[in-house]
Amino acid sequence: MNTRIEHDLLGDLAVPAEAWYGVQTQRALDNFSITGVPISHFPAFIKALAMVKSAAARANRDLGALDARKAEAIIAACDDIIGGELHDQFVVDLIQGGAGTSTNMNANEVIANLALAKLGHAKGEYQYLHPNDDVNRSQSTNDAYPTAVCLAIQFAAEPLEQAIISLKESLEAKGREFADIVKMGRTQMQDAVPMTLGQEFEAFAVNLGEDIDRLHEASKLLCEVNLGGTAIGTGINTHSRYRALAVNYLAEISGKPIVSASNLVEATSDMGAFVLFSGILKRFAIKLGKMCNDLRLLSSGPRTGFAEIMLPPMQPGSSIMPGKVNPVIPEVVNQTAYQVIAGDLAVTLAAEAGQLQLNAMEPLIVYNLLNSMKMLGSACRTLDTRCIQGIRANEEQCARHVDNSIGIITALVPHIGYSNSTRIAAQALNSGSTVRELVLAEGLLTEEQLDRLLSPRSMLAPFTEG
């Protein structure tokens, strides 16, 4: 392999000749082989890093802190990366020591080498344009990295939100499709009172849809950034007007309502917004997992379970039992939910581990937030297209459950009293007779009255006088 030699604080090191990254990225590759998940796995993060570097270059150019020719080359390089070029050169593992320094330097080096090419120089000829002196001017990892993270999370939330919306719409469509199918509701795994299958799916839709607003609310907190604070929030090595200029440029480039934090020292060490966002992802994962638990129960059988719905068959379910088809899509979504819940715990622990003016565990927070959003988005799309849209109702089974259930006695309580209802329920359970048969046998109500009181219209909503 052809190499070039680059130099840093620790000395000389060989870097692949064709690589657009440099010596510090190479050291991170050698040091941090943890997850096998590089920055390039999350294009939104690369895009955000390039936007931060572009905003900084523009501000430095305006203030005369960076030669205009260099600044324009850096801006052009950032534009290429924002457009999707050289993402494969962002190779550092997401989880790393150094509070994100290796990620920041990976970006600095790729941008510097791309800018050098635009200026007619070879990779590594940093005497003409330097990753630290020029691309990283007026910045520290400690403000550039978390600012990029705030942007990346907002970008990554957009496809997740669309996936949730599509899933919600599919659940709503099933709610309408199943609106007239009466079934038994259940509490504590026991028969409760009748409802429609449509109401059950409408409730799923509302339950998941609520978190779209929660994501919006949490994203607003991520619009407050510490760019310009450099190392610990004091703004050392920056022009007095740099902070405002850089933040304004970043808002313009990103299209997000980015503003500067009121106290950069506080903002540099605070992980509160990330903890809150992670909590919302966990909340959604819990809801999604609970719904998949219900889907598996409702489709259980097909002969010896609830069997009130039929999930679309996706693949054979057993290597030994012929004809078995498992609810594999809800199962994989359940597992996704467990991973997101575990990721939230990791975020919590990492946020608490911050010390003094910086949190060195931020890479773990970044990894889990971006990974959880990616997994949840994929899970929602898979559940939507490969399960929800193809669900069919087993109307006959739903009707049988209602007819055989003792739970319908609840609808008769206002008319025959709680004591009579309790006695009839016990007799039905012990004898195997239906509630209707026993009530008629005792003459507590007429057949006409029972038809009216046990009709779907009467049992599915509050009654009206007259």
Short mmCIF file of C-alpha atoms in Angstrom, two decimals:
data_model
loop_
_atom_site.label_atom_id
_atom_site.label_comp_id
_atom_site.label_asym_id
_atom_site.label_seq_id
_atom_site.Cartn_x
_atom_site.Cartn_y
_atom_site.Cartn_z
CA MET A 1 0.00 0.00 0.00
CA ASN A 2 1.32 3.42 -0.94
CA THR A 3 1.59 5.82 1.98
CA ARG A 4 2.50 9.38 2.81
CA ILE A 5 4.15 10.49 6.04
CA GLU A 6 2.40 13.05 8.23
CA HIS A 7 3.53 14.56 11.52
CA ASP A 8 1.76 15.51 14.76
CA LEU A 9 2.56 15.96 18.44
CA LEU A 10 3.57 12.32 18.81
CA GLY A 11 5.80 12.20 15.74
CA ASP A 12 5.63 10.80 12.22
CA LEU A 13 3.04 8.28 11.03
CA ALA A 14 2.26 6.67 7.70
CA VAL A 15 -1.15 7.45 6.22
CA PRO A 16 -2.57 5.72 3.11
CA ALA A 17 -1.60 7.87 0.14
CA GLU A 18 -5.15 7.89 -1.26
CA ALA A 19 -6.77 8.83 2.07
CA TRP A 20 -8.34 12.26 2.42
CA TYR A 21 -7.91 12.09 6.19
CA GLY A 22 -4.62 12.62 7.99
CA VAL A 23 -2.37 11.63 10.85
CA GLN A 24 -4.72 12.21 13.78
CA THR A 25 -7.48 10.26 12.09
CA GLN A 26 -5.03 7.44 11.47
CA ARG A 27 -4.10 7.37 15.16
CA ALA A 28 -7.79 7.18 16.07
CA LEU A 29 -8.25 4.29 13.65
CA ASP A 30 -5.40 2.47 15.36
CA ASN A 31 -6.63 3.27 18.89
CA PHE A 32 -10.41 3.01 18.77
CA SER A 33 -11.68 -0.24 17.34
CA ILE A 34 -14.72 -0.47 19.61
CA THR A 35 -18.05 -0.71 17.81
CA GLY A 36 -16.99 -1.09 14.20
CA VAL A 37 -19.48 1.71 13.47
CA PRO A 38 -17.70 4.67 11.83
CA ILE A 39 -18.95 8.23 11.56
CA SER A 40 -19.92 7.47 7.94
CA HIS A 41 -22.74 5.25 9.27
CA PHE A 42 -24.58 8.47 10.13
CA PRO A 43 -24.55 10.86 7.13
CA ALA A 44 -26.50 13.47 9.12
CA PHE A 45 -23.55 13.80 11.50
CA ILE A 46 -21.05 14.33 8.64
CA LYS A 47 -23.35 16.91 7.10
CA ALA A 48 -23.63 18.71 10.45
CA LEU A 49 -19.85 18.70 10.99
CA ALA A 50 -19.29 20.23 7.55
CA MET A 51 -21.91 22.91 8.24
CA VAL A 52 -20.17 23.92 11.47
CA LYS A 53 -16.82 24.15 9.69
CA SER A 54 -18.34 26.19 6.87
CA ALA A 55 -19.98 28.62 9.31
CA ALA A 56 -16.68 29.05 11.16
CA ALA A 57 -14.77 29.69 7.93
CA ARG A 58 -17.28 32.34 6.86
CA ALA A 59 -17.12 34.12 10.20
CA ASN A 60 -13.30 34.03 10.24
CA ARG A 61 -13.20 35.33 6.68
CA ASP A 62 -15.48 38.24 7.53
CA LEU A 63 -13.35 39.15 10.54
CA GLY A 64 -10.07 38.92 8.64
CA ALA A 65 -8.92 36.03 10.82
CA LEU A 66 -8.68 33.72 7.79
CA ASP A 67 -7.31 34.49 4.35
CA ALA A 68 -10.22 34.85 1.93
CA ARG A 69 -8.76 32.40 -0.59
CA LYS A 70 -8.32 29.73 2.07
CA ALA A 71 -11.78 30.42 3.45
CA GLU A 72 -13.44 29.99 0.06
CA ALA A 73 -11.60 26.69 -0.49
CA ILE A 74 -12.75 25.45 2.92
CA ILE A 75 -16.34 26.56 2.24
CA ALA A 76 -16.30 24.84 -1.16
CA ALA A 77 -14.94 21.65 0.42
CA CYS A 78 -17.66 21.77 3.05
CA ASP A 79 -20.31 22.24 0.37
CA ASP A 80 -19.06 19.09 -1.39
CA ILE A 81 -19.24 17.10 1.84
CA ILE A 82 -22.70 18.47 2.70
CA GLY A 83 -23.70 17.31 -0.78
CA GLY A 84 -22.57 13.76 0.02
CA GLU A 85 -18.98 13.59 -1.24
CA LEU A 86 -16.17 11.78 0.62
CA HIS A 87 -18.41 10.45 3.39
CA ASP A 88 -16.45 7.20 3.24
CA GLN A 89 -13.44 9.15 4.53
CA PHE A 90 -15.11 9.74 7.89
CA VAL A 91 -13.72 6.56 9.34
CA VAL A 92 -13.29 7.09 13.08
CA ASP A 93 -15.30 4.87 15.43
CA LEU A 94 -18.24 6.72 16.97
CA ILE A 95 -17.16 5.68 20.46
CA GLN A 96 -13.75 7.12 21.24
CA GLY A 97 -11.72 8.69 23.99
CA GLY A 98 -11.00 12.40 23.91
CA ALA A 99 -14.51 13.88 24.08
CA GLY A 100 -14.88 13.77 20.30
CA THR A 101 -11.46 15.18 19.35
CA SER A 102 -10.84 12.37 16.86
CA THR A 103 -14.16 13.04 15.14
CA ASN A 104 -13.41 16.75 14.97
CA MET A 105 -9.94 16.09 13.56
CA ASN A 106 -11.30 13.58 11.04
CA ALA A 107 -13.51 16.39 9.75
CA ASN A 108 -10.71 18.97 9.88
CA GLU A 109 -8.31 16.75 7.94
CA VAL A 110 -10.75 15.66 5.23
CA ILE A 111 -11.88 19.26 4.70
CA ALA A 112 -8.28 20.52 4.68
CA ASN A 113 -7.13 17.98 2.09
CA LEU A 114 -10.15 18.59 -0.10
CA ALA A 115 -9.57 22.35 0.14
CA LEU A 116 -5.89 21.81 -0.70
CA ALA A 117 -6.93 19.96 -3.85
CA LYS A 118 -9.14 22.86 -4.83
CA LEU A 119 -6.14 25.17 -4.37
CA GLY A 120 -3.97 22.93 -6.54
CA HIS A 121 -1.93 21.28 -3.78
CA ALA A 122 -1.36 17.65 -2.82
CA LYS A 123 -2.84 15.90 0.19
CA GLY A 124 -0.83 16.57 3.33
CA GLU A 125 0.72 19.84 2.13
CA TYR A 126 -0.56 21.57 5.22
CA GLN A 127 1.88 24.48 4.92
CA TYR A 128 -0.63 25.88 2.42
CA LEU A 129 -3.81 25.16 4.41
CA HIS A 130 -3.76 23.49 7.82
CA PRO A 131 -6.42 21.32 9.52
CA ASN A 132 -5.92 23.06 12.89
CA ASP A 133 -4.73 26.56 12.01
CA ASP A 134 -7.25 27.12 9.23
CA VAL A 135 -10.15 24.62 9.23
CA ASN A 136 -10.35 24.57 13.04
CA ARG A 137 -9.64 28.28 13.51
CA SER A 138 -11.61 29.91 16.37
CA GLN A 139 -12.86 26.47 17.41
CA SER A 140 -12.26 23.68 19.87
CA THR A 141 -13.61 20.17 19.73
CA ASN A 142 -15.53 21.21 22.83
CA ASP A 143 -17.75 23.65 20.94
CA ALA A 144 -17.60 22.41 17.33
CA TYR A 145 -18.41 18.77 18.20
CA PRO A 146 -21.48 19.31 20.45
CA THR A 147 -22.81 21.95 18.06
CA ALA A 148 -22.59 19.45 15.21
CA VAL A 149 -24.26 16.84 17.42
CA CYS A 150 -27.20 19.18 18.09
CA LEU A 151 -27.65 19.64 14.36
CA ALA A 152 -27.16 15.97 13.52
CA ILE A 153 -29.85 14.88 15.96
CA GLN A 154 -32.31 17.32 14.40
CA PHE A 155 -31.48 16.08 10.90
CA ALA A 156 -31.74 12.44 11.98
CA ALA A 157 -35.08 13.09 13.68
CA GLU A 158 -36.69 14.10 10.38
CA PRO A 159 -36.80 10.62 8.74
CA LEU A 160 -37.82 9.13 12.09
CA GLU A 161 -40.71 11.56 12.31
CA GLN A 162 -41.82 10.68 8.77
CA ALA A 163 -41.68 6.98 9.62
CA ILE A 164 -43.85 7.55 12.69
CA ILE A 165 -46.34 9.59 10.66
CA SER A 166 -46.62 6.83 8.03
CA LEU A 167 -47.09 4.18 10.70
CA LYS A 168 -49.73 6.30 12.42
CA GLU A 169 -51.61 6.75 9.13
CA SER A 170 -51.59 3.01 8.49
CA LEU A 171 -52.95 2.34 11.98
CA GLU A 172 -55.66 4.96 11.43
CA ALA A 173 -56.60 3.27 8.13
CA LYS A 174 -56.94 -0.06 9.94
CA GLY A 175 -59.05 1.71 12.57
CA ARG A 176 -61.48 2.78 9.86
CA GLU A 177 -61.40 -0.63 8.17
CA PHE A 178 -62.21 -2.44 11.43
CA ALA A 179 -64.69 0.14 12.75
CA ASP A 180 -67.69 -2.22 12.77
CA ILE A 181 -66.02 -5.35 14.09
CA VAL A 182 -67.04 -5.91 17.72
CA LYS A 183 -64.64 -7.78 19.99
CA MET A 184 -63.89 -8.15 23.67
CA GLY A 185 -61.64 -5.70 25.40
CA ARG A 186 -59.39 -7.13 28.07
CA THR A 187 -57.79 -5.88 31.25
CA GLN A 188 -55.19 -7.84 33.21
CA MET A 189 -55.48 -10.56 30.55
CA GLN A 190 -59.10 -11.15 31.51
CA ASP A 191 -62.33 -10.36 29.64
CA ALA A 192 -63.47 -6.80 30.30
CA VAL A 193 -66.15 -5.17 28.13
CA PRO A 194 -66.81 -5.07 24.39
CA MET A 195 -65.15 -2.63 22.02
CA THR A 196 -64.45 -2.59 18.31
CA LEU A 197 -61.27 -3.74 16.69
CA GLY A 198 -61.28 -0.31 15.05
CA GLN A 199 -61.16 1.40 18.43
CA GLU A 200 -58.16 -0.73 19.37
CA PHE A 201 -56.22 0.33 16.27
CA GLU A 202 -57.29 3.97 16.60
CA ALA A 203 -55.86 3.93 20.11
CA PHE A 204 -52.57 2.55 18.77
CA ALA A 205 -52.42 5.42 16.28
CA VAL A 206 -53.11 8.12 18.86
CA ASN A 207 -50.67 6.62 21.33
CA LEU A 208 -47.75 6.61 18.90
CA GLY A 209 -48.68 9.90 17.23
CA GLU A 210 -48.36 11.82 20.49
CA ASP A 211 -44.59 11.48 20.36
CA ILE A 212 -44.30 13.42 17.11
CA ASP A 213 -45.04 16.56 19.10
CA ARG A 214 -42.65 15.45 21.85
CA LEU A 215 -39.83 15.13 19.29
CA HIS A 216 -40.57 18.64 18.04
CA GLU A 217 -40.42 20.03 21.56
CA ALA A 218 -37.13 18.32 22.36
CA SER A 219 -35.60 19.44 19.06
CA LYS A 220 -36.14 23.07 20.03
CA LEU A 221 -33.75 22.63 22.96
CA LEU A 222 -31.10 21.41 20.52
CA CYS A 223 -31.21 24.73 18.66
CA GLU A 224 -29.26 26.35 21.50
CA VAL A 225 -25.54 25.75 20.86
CA ASN A 226 -22.20 26.61 22.43
CA LEU A 227 -20.36 27.47 19.19
CA GLY A 228 -17.83 30.20 19.96
CA GLY A 229 -17.16 28.95 23.47
CA THR A 230 -14.03 27.04 22.34
CA ALA A 231 -12.37 25.01 25.11
CA ILE A 232 -14.55 25.59 28.18
CA GLY A 233 -16.99 28.31 27.17
CA THR A 234 -14.87 31.40 27.73
CA GLY A 235 -14.31 31.94 24.00
CA ILE A 236 -10.52 32.00 24.22
CA ASN A 237 -8.77 32.51 20.83
CA THR A 238 -11.84 34.02 19.17
CA HIS A 239 -12.68 37.52 17.98
CA SER A 240 -15.32 39.27 20.07
CA ARG A 241 -17.73 39.21 17.12
CA TYR A 242 -16.96 35.67 15.98
CA ARG A 243 -19.58 33.93 18.14
CA ALA A 244 -22.53 35.87 16.77
CA LEU A 245 -21.32 35.68 13.18
CA ALA A 246 -20.64 31.94 13.30
CA VAL A 247 -24.00 31.12 14.88
CA ASN A 248 -25.88 33.27 12.37
CA TYR A 249 -24.07 31.61 9.48
CA LEU A 250 -24.82 28.19 10.90
CA ALA A 251 -28.53 29.00 11.13
CA GLU A 252 -28.46 30.17 7.52
CA ILE A 253 -26.57 27.12 6.23
CA SER A 254 -28.54 24.52 8.21
CA GLY A 255 -31.99 26.02 7.87
CA LYS A 256 -32.50 25.46 11.59
CA PRO A 257 -33.31 28.24 14.10
CA ILE A 258 -29.89 27.97 15.75
CA VAL A 259 -29.14 30.44 18.54
CA SER A 260 -26.26 30.92 20.94
CA ALA A 261 -26.60 29.58 24.46
CA SER A 262 -26.97 32.30 27.09
CA ASN A 263 -24.04 30.92 29.11
CA LEU A 264 -21.38 29.10 27.10
CA VAL A 265 -19.56 27.73 30.14
CA GLU A 266 -22.75 26.03 31.29
CA ALA A 267 -23.64 24.90 27.79
CA THR A 268 -20.23 23.31 27.20
CA SER A 269 -20.63 20.82 30.04
CA ASP A 270 -24.42 20.39 30.14
CA MET A 271 -25.92 17.24 28.58
CA GLY A 272 -29.49 17.93 29.71
CA ALA A 273 -31.00 18.38 26.25
CA PHE A 274 -29.50 15.07 25.11
CA VAL A 275 -30.85 13.27 28.17
CA LEU A 276 -34.34 14.65 27.52
CA PHE A 277 -34.23 13.71 23.84
CA SER A 278 -33.06 10.21 24.73
CA GLY A 279 -35.94 9.91 27.19
CA ILE A 280 -38.42 10.71 24.44
CA LEU A 281 -36.89 8.04 22.22
CA LYS A 282 -37.21 5.59 25.11
CA ARG A 283 -40.82 6.62 25.70
CA PHE A 284 -41.64 5.99 22.04
CA ALA A 285 -39.79 2.68 22.07
CA ILE A 286 -41.80 1.54 25.09
CA LYS A 287 -45.07 2.45 23.37
CA LEU A 288 -44.01 0.75 20.14
CA GLY A 289 -42.96 -2.37 22.01
CA LYS A 290 -46.22 -2.52 23.97
CA MET A 291 -48.21 -2.29 20.74
CA CYS A 292 -46.18 -5.15 19.25
CA ASN A 293 -46.86 -7.21 22.38
CA ASP A 294 -50.57 -6.64 21.73
CA LEU A 295 -50.27 -7.55 18.05
CA ARG A 296 -48.61 -10.83 18.97
CA LEU A 297 -51.31 -11.62 21.52
CA LEU A 298 -54.18 -10.66 19.24
CA SER A 299 -52.80 -12.84 16.44
CA SER A 300 -51.83 -15.76 18.69
CA GLY A 301 -52.97 -19.22 17.68
CA PRO A 302 -54.06 -19.55 14.97
CA ARG A 303 -56.30 -22.26 16.47
CA THR A 304 -55.55 -22.12 20.20
CA GLY A 305 -54.96 -18.44 20.89
CA PHE A 306 -56.88 -15.17 20.57
CA ALA A 307 -56.71 -15.28 16.75
CA GLU A 308 -58.70 -12.04 16.41
CA ILE A 309 -56.36 -10.67 13.77
CA MET A 310 -54.15 -12.32 11.17
CA LEU A 311 -50.72 -10.85 10.54
CA PRO A 312 -49.34 -11.13 7.01
CA PRO A 313 -47.12 -14.24 6.79
CA MET A 314 -43.52 -13.16 6.22
CA GLN A 315 -41.52 -16.38 6.38
CA PRO A 316 -41.72 -20.00 7.59
CA GLY A 317 -41.56 -20.08 11.35
CA SER A 318 -39.90 -23.34 12.23
CA SER A 319 -37.22 -25.73 11.07
CA ILE A 320 -39.13 -28.65 12.65
CA MET A 321 -42.85 -27.73 12.84
CA PRO A 322 -44.48 -27.69 9.38
CA GLY A 323 -46.93 -24.88 8.69
CA LYS A 324 -45.84 -22.71 11.60
CA VAL A 325 -45.66 -18.97 10.86
CA ASN A 326 -44.34 -16.67 13.56
CA PRO A 327 -45.02 -12.94 14.19
CA VAL A 328 -41.46 -12.10 13.16
CA ILE A 329 -42.03 -8.41 12.39
CA PRO A 330 -43.47 -7.48 15.81
CA GLU A 331 -40.71 -9.61 17.36
CA VAL A 332 -37.93 -7.67 15.64
CA VAL A 333 -39.56 -4.39 16.60
CA ASN A 334 -39.75 -5.55 20.23
CA GLN A 335 -36.01 -6.23 20.14
CA THR A 336 -35.39 -2.78 18.68
CA ALA A 337 -37.34 -1.27 21.56
CA TYR A 338 -35.22 -3.12 24.11
CA GLN A 339 -32.04 -1.82 22.49
CA VAL A 340 -33.31 1.78 22.52
CA ILE A 341 -34.25 1.43 26.20
CA ALA A 342 -30.73 0.14 26.91
CA GLY A 343 -29.28 3.03 24.91
CA ASP A 344 -31.16 5.50 27.06
CA LEU A 345 -29.54 4.05 30.16
CA ALA A 346 -26.12 4.45 28.54
CA VAL A 347 -26.93 8.09 27.73
CA THR A 348 -28.04 8.67 31.32
CA LEU A 349 -24.86 7.21 32.78
CA ALA A 350 -22.63 9.07 30.32
CA ALA A 351 -24.34 12.40 31.05
CA GLU A 352 -23.93 11.92 34.79
CA ALA A 353 -20.23 11.10 34.33
CA GLY A 354 -19.33 14.62 33.21
CA GLN A 355 -16.69 16.37 35.28
CA LEU A 356 -16.14 20.08 35.79
CA GLN A 357 -16.18 22.05 32.51
CA LEU A 358 -16.57 19.15 30.05
CA ASN A 359 -18.21 15.78 29.55
CA ALA A 360 -15.65 13.42 28.02
CA MET A 361 -18.29 10.70 27.56
CA GLU A 362 -20.23 12.63 24.94
CA PRO A 363 -19.25 10.22 22.10
CA LEU A 364 -21.24 7.48 23.83
CA ILE A 365 -24.23 9.82 24.01
CA VAL A 366 -23.90 10.64 20.32
CA TYR A 367 -23.59 6.99 19.32
CA ASN A 368 -26.69 5.94 21.24
CA LEU A 369 -28.89 8.84 20.16
CA LEU A 370 -28.06 8.49 16.47
CA ASN A 371 -28.22 4.70 16.60
CA SER A 372 -31.56 4.69 18.43
CA MET A 373 -33.13 7.05 15.90
CA LYS A 374 -31.82 5.01 12.98
CA MET A 375 -33.12 1.77 14.50
CA LEU A 376 -36.51 3.23 15.45
CA GLY A 377 -37.01 4.68 11.97
CA SER A 378 -36.18 1.33 10.36
CA ALA A 379 -38.43 -0.50 12.83
CA CYS A 380 -41.38 1.81 12.12
CA ARG A 381 -41.01 1.45 8.37
CA THR A 382 -40.69 -2.33 8.62
CA LEU A 383 -43.68 -2.65 10.94
CA ASP A 384 -45.75 -0.36 8.73
CA THR A 385 -45.09 -1.94 5.33
CA ARG A 386 -44.52 -5.57 6.33
CA CYS A 387 -47.11 -5.97 9.04
CA ILE A 388 -49.72 -3.28 9.78
CA GLN A 389 -50.82 -2.66 6.20
CA GLY A 390 -51.43 -6.38 5.65
CA ILE A 391 -53.32 -7.18 8.87
CA ARG A 392 -56.71 -8.85 8.40
CA ALA A 393 -59.49 -9.20 10.95
CA ASN A 394 -60.97 -12.53 11.97
CA GLU A 395 -64.54 -11.31 12.36
CA GLU A 396 -65.99 -14.70 13.22
CA GLN A 397 -63.52 -15.25 16.04
CA CYS A 398 -64.14 -11.76 17.43
CA ALA A 399 -67.88 -12.43 17.44
CA ARG A 400 -67.44 -15.82 19.13
CA HIS A 401 -65.39 -14.26 21.90
CA VAL A 402 -68.05 -11.62 22.53
CA ASP A 403 -70.90 -14.12 22.51
CA ASN A 404 -69.11 -16.47 24.90
CA SER A 405 -67.73 -13.82 27.20
CA ILE A 406 -69.00 -13.26 30.71
CA GLY A 407 -67.74 -9.69 30.44
CA ILE A 408 -70.87 -8.52 28.63
CA ILE A 409 -72.71 -8.78 31.96
CA THR A 410 -71.26 -5.35 32.75
CA ALA A 411 -73.67 -3.83 30.24
CA LEU A 412 -76.60 -5.24 32.25
CA VAL A 413 -75.54 -3.94 35.68
CA PRO A 414 -77.62 -0.70 35.50
CA HIS A 415 -80.70 -2.80 34.64
CA ILE A 416 -80.52 -5.92 36.82
CA GLY A 417 -78.19 -4.66 39.58
CA TYR A 418 -74.67 -5.56 40.64
CA SER A 419 -75.71 -8.47 42.88
CA ASN A 420 -77.76 -10.19 40.21
CA SER A 421 -75.02 -9.54 37.67
CA THR A 422 -72.37 -11.05 39.94
CA ARG A 423 -74.51 -14.14 40.53
CA ILE A 424 -75.26 -14.61 36.82
CA ALA A 425 -71.57 -14.22 35.96
CA ALA A 426 -70.58 -16.91 38.46
CA GLN A 427 -73.27 -19.27 37.16
CA ALA A 428 -72.17 -18.69 33.58
CA LEU A 429 -68.56 -19.43 34.49
CA ASN A 430 -69.44 -22.64 36.35
CA SER A 431 -72.12 -23.98 34.03
CA GLY A 432 -70.80 -23.02 30.63
CA SER A 433 -74.09 -21.32 29.80
CA THR A 434 -74.08 -17.87 28.25
CA VAL A 435 -75.07 -14.71 30.10
CA ARG A 436 -77.99 -14.26 27.72
CA GLU A 437 -79.33 -17.74 28.38
CA LEU A 438 -79.23 -17.34 32.17
CA VAL A 439 -80.79 -13.87 32.21
CA LEU A 440 -83.64 -15.07 30.01
CA ALA A 441 -84.11 -18.22 32.09
CA GLU A 442 -84.57 -16.16 35.26
CA GLY A 443 -86.83 -13.66 33.53
CA LEU A 444 -84.65 -10.72 34.58
CA LEU A 445 -84.94 -9.15 31.14
CA THR A 446 -86.87 -9.89 27.96
CA GLU A 447 -85.23 -11.01 24.75
CA GLU A 448 -86.04 -7.65 23.21
CA GLN A 449 -84.40 -5.82 26.12
CA LEU A 450 -81.31 -8.03 25.87
CA ASP A 451 -81.06 -7.43 22.12
CA ARG A 452 -81.06 -3.70 22.77
CA LEU A 453 -78.71 -3.69 25.78
CA LEU A 454 -76.22 -6.11 24.26
CA SER A 455 -76.18 -4.46 20.84
CA PRO A 456 -72.86 -2.91 19.77
CA ARG A 457 -74.41 0.56 19.85
CA SER A 458 -75.34 0.14 23.49
CA MET A 459 -72.15 -1.51 24.70
CA LEU A 460 -69.54 0.59 22.92
CA ALA A 461 -70.25 4.09 24.21
CA PRO A 462 -71.99 5.95 27.04
CA PHE A 463 -75.76 5.64 26.90
CA THR A 464 -78.07 8.58 26.21
CA GLU A 465 -81.43 9.13 27.87
CA GLY A 466 -84.45 8.09 25.90
#
